[in-house]
Amino acid sequence: MNKQSLIDSINNFILTAPENWYLDQFRYFDEPLIGFADANDELFTELKKDNIVGPTFKNPNEWLHGAVAVISFFVPSTEHVRKSNHPAGAASDEWMHARFKGDALIHDIRRFIVSELENAGGRAIAPHIDPSFHVDFTLYTSNWSERHVAYIAGLGTFSLNRGLITEKGMAGRFGSVVTDLTFEPTPRKYTDPFQYCLFTREGKCGACIKRCPVNAITKEGKDKYPCHQYLFFTNPRKELNEQYGYPYSACGKCQTKVPCADQVP
Ligand code: SF4
Ligand code: SF4
């Protein structure tokens, strides 16, 4: 399958999908970044280490026997959504809708890519929406990690707040699909897993530390426990969640109003 025609069809799907809009009022996501990884890249095996994703991580060939490539995408939040979340406090309505209604779009993008690859004669699977995908909230690990896959696929590097900074910033969502069709891997423009973050690169910035309402981010990195407790149990957008059936609160303060929100700083 031609790589550029796949990229064009994914772009078109995202920019024209009605599911990318909240009641015709604002769009959740802009044009994506799309990267390609070699399914047999040795970095996938590295992800099984305890201090990276963990031993439950399944490499592409464990998801799809005979896997050749992994397609990874990042859809950046629109300026409207990002700016709505600039004030301190709980997440904005726009950020909440983009998080949860936008989730349906991310799943649709995964399914769309799978169907495009199958229509081209390949086999494909989107691990994140496969029934065997699971997240362990005790150990904060999972058997597939969209951000780590994006790193391998050349889309960006990690940051102090454990996001992934891409050329379109870190505010947005990631997804991926494993296939047995052949695509040339995207070259990684970085040599260090934390290269794009000002703090981990030069000891500067730290804006995300000040943005966090529960002090989950320090100079040592992010502690997932207080963040998880805040989103799931403090649940600061409880009323909106009950109104819309959202399962917990989003936040995203550490991804907005920071130098890496929409660019490599
Ligand atoms: S806000 Fe600054 S310190 Fe935090 S992740 Fe972004 S660049 Fe790094
Ligand atoms: S999402 Fe919110 S609570 Fe979690 S680390 Fe970022 S700013 Fe802190």
mmCIF file of C-alpha atoms and ligand atoms in Angstrom:
data_model
loop_
_atom_site.group_PDB
_atom_site.id
_atom_site.type_symbol
_atom_site.label_atom_id
_atom_site.label_comp_id
_atom_site.label_asym_id
_atom_site.label_seq_id
_atom_site.Cartn_x
_atom_site.Cartn_y
_atom_site.Cartn_z
ATOM 1 C CA MET A 1 0.000 0.000 0.000
ATOM 2 C CA ASN A 2 1.260 3.479 -0.823
ATOM 3 C CA LYS A 3 2.337 5.309 2.331
ATOM 4 C CA GLN A 4 1.293 8.785 1.176
ATOM 5 C CA SER A 5 -2.173 7.658 0.101
ATOM 6 C CA LEU A 6 -2.694 6.113 3.565
ATOM 7 C CA ILE A 7 -1.553 9.372 5.211
ATOM 8 C CA ASP A 8 -3.879 11.395 2.952
ATOM 9 C CA SER A 9 -6.868 9.207 3.728
ATOM 10 C CA ILE A 10 -6.218 9.384 7.501
ATOM 11 C CA ASN A 11 -5.886 13.192 7.315
ATOM 12 C CA ASN A 12 -9.101 13.465 5.352
ATOM 13 C CA PHE A 13 -10.958 11.169 7.749
ATOM 14 C CA ILE A 14 -9.936 13.214 10.793
ATOM 15 C CA LEU A 15 -10.627 16.646 9.297
ATOM 16 C CA THR A 16 -14.049 15.724 7.894
ATOM 17 C CA ALA A 17 -15.411 13.462 10.663
ATOM 18 C CA PRO A 18 -18.568 14.897 12.287
ATOM 19 C CA GLU A 19 -17.378 13.155 15.485
ATOM 20 C CA ASN A 20 -14.499 15.673 15.550
ATOM 21 C CA TRP A 21 -16.982 18.437 16.405
ATOM 22 C CA TYR A 22 -18.877 19.391 19.534
ATOM 23 C CA LEU A 23 -22.370 20.367 18.370
ATOM 24 C CA ASP A 24 -20.945 22.299 15.386
ATOM 25 C CA GLN A 25 -19.401 24.713 17.944
ATOM 26 C CA PHE A 26 -15.746 23.710 17.995
ATOM 27 C CA ARG A 27 -13.456 21.018 16.676
ATOM 28 C CA TYR A 28 -11.510 18.791 19.059
ATOM 29 C CA PHE A 29 -8.421 17.957 16.972
ATOM 30 C CA ASP A 30 -6.314 19.341 14.135
ATOM 31 C CA GLU A 31 -4.477 17.526 11.334
ATOM 32 C CA PRO A 32 -2.454 14.616 12.732
ATOM 33 C CA LEU A 33 1.184 13.647 12.752
ATOM 34 C CA ILE A 34 1.642 10.099 11.469
ATOM 35 C CA GLY A 35 4.717 7.946 12.038
ATOM 36 C CA PHE A 36 5.712 4.432 11.005
ATOM 37 C CA ALA A 37 7.777 1.969 13.053
ATOM 38 C CA ASP A 38 9.437 -1.312 12.109
ATOM 39 C CA ALA A 39 7.412 -3.932 14.028
ATOM 40 C CA ASN A 40 10.675 -5.731 14.785
ATOM 41 C CA ASP A 41 12.460 -2.638 16.102
ATOM 42 C CA GLU A 42 14.483 -3.813 19.102
ATOM 43 C CA LEU A 43 13.102 -0.908 21.156
ATOM 44 C CA PHE A 44 9.781 -2.778 21.438
ATOM 45 C CA THR A 45 11.544 -5.449 23.494
ATOM 46 C CA GLU A 46 13.100 -2.713 25.656
ATOM 47 C CA LEU A 47 9.585 -1.627 26.624
ATOM 48 C CA LYS A 48 9.147 -4.886 28.552
ATOM 49 C CA LYS A 49 11.621 -3.665 31.183
ATOM 50 C CA ASP A 50 10.162 -2.840 34.614
ATOM 51 C CA ASN A 51 11.285 0.785 34.545
ATOM 52 C CA ILE A 52 9.780 1.443 31.083
ATOM 53 C CA VAL A 53 6.324 -0.076 30.420
ATOM 54 C CA GLY A 54 6.810 -3.470 32.124
ATOM 55 C CA PRO A 55 6.817 -7.207 31.420
ATOM 56 C CA THR A 56 3.120 -7.273 30.498
ATOM 57 C CA PHE A 57 3.866 -5.176 27.386
ATOM 58 C CA LYS A 58 3.241 -7.226 24.238
ATOM 59 C CA ASN A 59 5.402 -6.438 21.233
ATOM 60 C CA PRO A 60 3.782 -6.046 17.780
ATOM 61 C CA ASN A 61 4.335 -9.700 16.834
ATOM 62 C CA GLU A 62 2.591 -10.799 20.019
ATOM 63 C CA TRP A 63 -0.450 -8.798 18.907
ATOM 64 C CA LEU A 64 -0.298 -9.870 15.256
ATOM 65 C CA HIS A 65 1.795 -12.831 14.155
ATOM 66 C CA GLY A 66 3.865 -11.763 11.148
ATOM 67 C CA ALA A 67 3.615 -8.047 11.974
ATOM 68 C CA VAL A 68 5.843 -5.867 9.782
ATOM 69 C CA ALA A 69 4.959 -2.261 10.657
ATOM 70 C CA VAL A 70 3.225 -0.143 13.278
ATOM 71 C CA ILE A 71 1.385 3.031 12.295
ATOM 72 C CA SER A 72 1.237 5.633 15.053
ATOM 73 C CA PHE A 73 -0.741 8.873 14.981
ATOM 74 C CA PHE A 74 -0.965 12.001 17.143
ATOM 75 C CA VAL A 75 -3.952 14.291 16.862
ATOM 76 C CA PRO A 76 -3.154 17.704 18.400
ATOM 77 C CA SER A 77 -5.828 19.523 20.382
ATOM 78 C CA THR A 78 -7.131 22.615 18.613
ATOM 79 C CA GLU A 79 -6.117 26.025 19.897
ATOM 80 C CA HIS A 80 -9.703 26.571 21.064
ATOM 81 C CA VAL A 81 -9.601 23.464 23.260
ATOM 82 C CA ARG A 82 -6.107 24.179 24.587
ATOM 83 C CA LYS A 83 -6.827 27.814 25.473
ATOM 84 C CA SER A 84 -10.099 26.929 27.185
ATOM 85 C CA ASN A 85 -8.021 24.941 29.674
ATOM 86 C CA HIS A 86 -5.599 27.767 30.523
ATOM 87 C CA PRO A 87 -7.290 28.977 33.742
ATOM 88 C CA ALA A 88 -6.205 27.169 36.921
ATOM 89 C CA GLY A 89 -8.658 24.857 38.656
ATOM 90 C CA ALA A 90 -10.718 22.038 37.209
ATOM 91 C CA ALA A 91 -10.613 21.148 33.516
ATOM 92 C CA SER A 92 -12.669 23.294 31.127
ATOM 93 C CA ASP A 93 -15.894 21.962 29.593
ATOM 94 C CA GLU A 94 -14.180 21.980 26.191
ATOM 95 C CA TRP A 95 -11.232 19.948 27.478
ATOM 96 C CA MET A 96 -13.631 17.452 29.081
ATOM 97 C CA HIS A 97 -15.696 17.037 25.899
ATOM 98 C CA ALA A 98 -12.546 16.664 23.781
ATOM 99 C CA ARG A 99 -11.255 14.044 26.223
ATOM 100 C CA PHE A 100 -14.346 11.869 26.330
ATOM 101 C CA LYS A 101 -16.318 12.570 23.148
ATOM 102 C CA GLY A 102 -12.975 12.830 21.350
ATOM 103 C CA ASP A 103 -12.184 9.345 22.605
ATOM 104 C CA ALA A 104 -14.869 7.967 20.310
ATOM 105 C CA LEU A 105 -13.137 9.674 17.385
ATOM 106 C CA ILE A 106 -9.751 8.189 18.347
ATOM 107 C CA HIS A 107 -11.336 4.729 18.338
ATOM 108 C CA ASP A 108 -12.928 5.513 14.957
ATOM 109 C CA ILE A 109 -9.508 6.549 13.572
ATOM 110 C CA ARG A 110 -8.016 3.243 14.755
ATOM 111 C CA ARG A 111 -10.868 1.312 13.124
ATOM 112 C CA PHE A 112 -10.575 3.386 9.939
ATOM 113 C CA ILE A 113 -6.850 2.624 9.593
ATOM 114 C CA VAL A 114 -7.496 -1.092 10.190
ATOM 115 C CA SER A 115 -10.157 -1.127 7.447
ATOM 116 C CA GLU A 116 -7.907 0.779 5.001
ATOM 117 C CA LEU A 117 -5.112 -1.758 5.552
ATOM 118 C CA GLU A 118 -7.489 -4.697 5.225
ATOM 119 C CA ASN A 119 -8.946 -3.231 2.033
ATOM 120 C CA ALA A 120 -5.372 -3.110 0.703
ATOM 121 C CA GLY A 121 -5.032 -6.850 1.341
ATOM 122 C CA GLY A 122 -3.248 -6.742 4.698
ATOM 123 C CA ARG A 123 -4.024 -7.870 8.213
ATOM 124 C CA ALA A 124 -4.215 -5.276 10.983
ATOM 125 C CA ILE A 125 -5.083 -4.860 14.639
ATOM 126 C CA ALA A 126 -5.451 -1.821 16.895
ATOM 127 C CA PRO A 127 -4.227 -3.148 20.270
ATOM 128 C CA HIS A 128 -5.845 -0.397 22.329
ATOM 129 C CA ILE A 129 -9.353 -1.421 21.252
ATOM 130 C CA ASP A 130 -8.677 -5.172 21.179
ATOM 131 C CA PRO A 131 -10.573 -7.106 23.900
ATOM 132 C CA SER A 132 -7.253 -8.315 25.346
ATOM 133 C CA PHE A 133 -5.967 -4.774 25.980
ATOM 134 C CA HIS A 134 -5.709 -4.063 29.684
ATOM 135 C CA VAL A 135 -4.384 -1.418 32.045
ATOM 136 C CA ASP A 136 -3.235 -2.235 35.581
ATOM 137 C CA PHE A 137 -4.008 0.795 37.760
ATOM 138 C CA THR A 138 -2.211 -0.787 40.718
ATOM 139 C CA LEU A 139 1.148 -0.954 38.996
ATOM 140 C CA TYR A 140 0.248 1.745 36.405
ATOM 141 C CA THR A 141 1.268 -0.491 33.536
ATOM 142 C CA SER A 142 -0.445 -1.930 30.445
ATOM 143 C CA ASN A 143 0.142 -4.399 27.639
ATOM 144 C CA TRP A 144 0.349 -1.634 24.985
ATOM 145 C CA SER A 145 1.401 2.006 25.317
ATOM 146 C CA GLU A 146 0.449 4.512 22.628
ATOM 147 C CA ARG A 147 3.036 7.090 23.755
ATOM 148 C CA HIS A 148 5.916 4.604 23.783
ATOM 149 C CA VAL A 149 4.903 3.332 20.359
ATOM 150 C CA ALA A 150 4.800 6.942 19.098
ATOM 151 C CA TYR A 151 8.331 7.452 20.410
ATOM 152 C CA ILE A 152 9.564 4.437 18.440
ATOM 153 C CA ALA A 153 7.649 5.642 15.362
ATOM 154 C CA GLY A 154 9.585 8.921 15.349
ATOM 155 C CA LEU A 155 6.786 11.185 16.620
ATOM 156 C CA GLY A 156 8.503 12.707 19.660
ATOM 157 C CA THR A 157 10.180 12.319 23.047
ATOM 158 C CA PHE A 158 9.098 12.082 26.661
ATOM 159 C CA SER A 159 8.983 14.950 29.124
ATOM 160 C CA LEU A 160 9.190 15.781 32.818
ATOM 161 C CA ASN A 161 5.422 15.306 33.184
ATOM 162 C CA ARG A 162 5.611 11.946 31.342
ATOM 163 C CA GLY A 163 3.822 13.228 28.267
ATOM 164 C CA LEU A 164 5.233 12.903 24.761
ATOM 165 C CA ILE A 165 6.338 16.137 23.078
ATOM 166 C CA THR A 166 5.819 16.056 19.308
ATOM 167 C CA GLU A 167 6.482 18.692 16.656
ATOM 168 C CA LYS A 168 2.867 19.777 17.300
ATOM 169 C CA GLY A 169 3.305 19.731 21.076
ATOM 170 C CA MET A 170 1.938 17.361 23.669
ATOM 171 C CA ALA A 171 -1.707 18.418 24.055
ATOM 172 C CA GLY A 172 -3.601 15.817 22.077
ATOM 173 C CA ARG A 173 -4.151 12.096 21.758
ATOM 174 C CA PHE A 174 -2.230 9.129 20.377
ATOM 175 C CA GLY A 175 -3.302 5.916 18.683
ATOM 176 C CA SER A 176 -1.740 3.079 16.708
ATOM 177 C CA VAL A 177 -2.331 0.066 14.492
ATOM 178 C CA VAL A 178 -0.135 -3.017 13.881
ATOM 179 C CA THR A 179 -0.091 -4.498 10.371
ATOM 180 C CA ASP A 180 1.646 -7.089 8.209
ATOM 181 C CA LEU A 181 1.868 -4.632 5.305
ATOM 182 C CA THR A 182 5.248 -3.035 4.634
ATOM 183 C CA PHE A 183 5.913 0.665 5.261
ATOM 184 C CA GLU A 184 9.293 2.342 5.499
ATOM 185 C CA PRO A 185 9.975 3.368 9.123
ATOM 186 C CA THR A 186 9.998 7.075 9.986
ATOM 187 C CA PRO A 187 13.519 8.206 10.985
ATOM 188 C CA ARG A 188 13.776 9.281 14.635
ATOM 189 C CA LYS A 189 15.175 12.826 14.737
ATOM 190 C CA TYR A 190 16.253 12.411 18.365
ATOM 191 C CA THR A 191 18.837 10.364 20.211
ATOM 192 C CA ASP A 192 17.629 10.784 23.795
ATOM 193 C CA PRO A 193 14.174 9.684 25.051
ATOM 194 C CA PHE A 194 13.754 13.054 26.892
ATOM 195 C CA GLN A 195 15.379 15.332 24.302
ATOM 196 C CA TYR A 196 12.451 17.681 23.570
ATOM 197 C CA CYS A 197 11.673 18.693 27.187
ATOM 198 C CA LEU A 198 13.380 21.887 28.371
ATOM 199 C CA PHE A 199 13.779 20.587 31.898
ATOM 200 C CA THR A 200 15.196 17.162 31.110
ATOM 201 C CA ARG A 201 17.349 18.681 28.351
ATOM 202 C CA GLU A 202 18.679 21.854 29.992
ATOM 203 C CA GLY A 203 17.289 22.002 33.530
ATOM 204 C CA LYS A 204 15.049 24.938 32.507
ATOM 205 C CA CYS A 205 11.282 25.576 32.509
ATOM 206 C CA GLY A 206 9.362 23.374 34.961
ATOM 207 C CA ALA A 207 6.103 25.144 33.994
ATOM 208 C CA CYS A 208 4.182 21.873 34.264
ATOM 209 C CA ILE A 209 5.247 21.559 37.933
ATOM 210 C CA LYS A 210 3.440 24.803 38.784
ATOM 211 C CA ARG A 211 0.365 23.910 36.695
ATOM 212 C CA CYS A 212 -0.459 20.700 38.585
ATOM 213 C CA PRO A 213 -3.231 21.219 41.168
ATOM 214 C CA VAL A 214 -2.125 18.225 43.270
ATOM 215 C CA ASN A 215 1.666 18.554 43.122
ATOM 216 C CA ALA A 216 2.025 15.292 41.227
ATOM 217 C CA ILE A 217 4.941 16.701 39.208
ATOM 218 C CA THR A 218 8.301 17.531 40.783
ATOM 219 C CA LYS A 219 11.844 17.930 39.482
ATOM 220 C CA GLU A 220 12.101 14.139 39.723
ATOM 221 C CA GLY A 221 9.173 13.590 37.347
ATOM 222 C CA LYS A 222 5.512 12.665 37.727
ATOM 223 C CA ASP A 223 3.981 10.564 40.483
ATOM 224 C CA LYS A 224 1.002 8.870 38.830
ATOM 225 C CA TYR A 225 -0.738 8.089 42.151
ATOM 226 C CA PRO A 226 -1.891 11.621 43.179
ATOM 227 C CA CYS A 227 -2.847 12.370 39.574
ATOM 228 C CA HIS A 228 -4.970 9.216 39.386
ATOM 229 C CA GLN A 229 -6.556 9.890 42.791
ATOM 230 C CA TYR A 230 -7.453 13.438 41.725
ATOM 231 C CA LEU A 231 -9.027 12.413 38.430
ATOM 232 C CA PHE A 232 -10.898 9.347 39.661
ATOM 233 C CA PHE A 233 -11.742 10.039 43.313
ATOM 234 C CA THR A 234 -11.583 13.790 43.944
ATOM 235 C CA ASN A 235 -13.321 13.911 40.571
ATOM 236 C CA PRO A 236 -13.477 17.749 40.325
ATOM 237 C CA ARG A 237 -15.850 17.704 37.307
ATOM 238 C CA LYS A 238 -18.304 15.332 39.004
ATOM 239 C CA GLU A 239 -21.417 17.309 38.002
ATOM 240 C CA LEU A 240 -20.469 17.460 34.333
ATOM 241 C CA ASN A 241 -19.545 13.782 34.435
ATOM 242 C CA GLU A 242 -22.974 12.881 35.811
ATOM 243 C CA GLN A 243 -24.672 15.036 33.175
ATOM 244 C CA TYR A 244 -22.779 13.506 30.248
ATOM 245 C CA GLY A 245 -21.980 10.034 31.584
ATOM 246 C CA TYR A 246 -18.237 10.616 31.629
ATOM 247 C CA PRO A 247 -16.468 8.039 33.846
ATOM 248 C CA TYR A 248 -14.056 10.377 35.681
ATOM 249 C CA SER A 249 -12.517 13.846 35.397
ATOM 250 C CA ALA A 250 -9.896 14.871 32.878
ATOM 251 C CA CYS A 251 -7.395 17.615 33.782
ATOM 252 C CA GLY A 252 -4.615 18.352 31.295
ATOM 253 C CA LYS A 253 -3.345 21.453 33.141
ATOM 254 C CA CYS A 254 0.233 20.168 32.731
ATOM 255 C CA GLN A 255 -0.294 19.965 28.941
ATOM 256 C CA THR A 256 -1.769 23.437 28.451
ATOM 257 C CA LYS A 257 -0.379 26.944 29.002
ATOM 258 C CA VAL A 258 3.109 25.396 28.948
ATOM 259 C CA PRO A 259 5.866 25.954 26.339
ATOM 260 C CA CYS A 260 5.525 22.412 24.983
ATOM 261 C CA ALA A 261 1.717 22.500 24.576
ATOM 262 C CA ASP A 262 1.761 22.947 20.782
ATOM 263 C CA GLN A 263 5.434 22.769 19.731
ATOM 264 C CA VAL A 264 8.883 21.487 20.608
ATOM 265 C CA PRO A 265 10.085 24.261 22.981
HETATM 266 S S1 SF4 B 1 6.304 22.372 30.677
HETATM 267 FE FE1 SF4 B 1 8.538 22.576 30.456
HETATM 268 S S2 SF4 B 1 9.381 21.120 31.954
HETATM 269 FE FE2 SF4 B 1 7.227 20.573 31.683
HETATM 270 S S3 SF4 B 1 7.241 19.016 30.063
HETATM 271 FE FE3 SF4 B 1 6.977 20.972 29.028
HETATM 272 S S4 SF4 B 1 9.048 21.677 28.467
HETATM 273 FE FE4 SF4 B 1 9.259 20.026 29.998
HETATM 274 S S1 SF4 B 2 -3.161 15.721 34.532
HETATM 275 FE FE1 SF4 B 2 -3.531 17.294 36.098
HETATM 276 S S2 SF4 B 2 -3.325 16.216 38.055
HETATM 277 FE FE2 SF4 B 2 -2.390 14.921 36.492
HETATM 278 S S3 SF4 B 2 -0.214 15.483 36.510
HETATM 279 FE FE3 SF4 B 2 -1.182 16.753 34.920
HETATM 280 S S4 SF4 B 2 -1.748 18.639 35.985
HETATM 281 FE FE4 SF4 B 2 -1.324 17.099 37.574
#
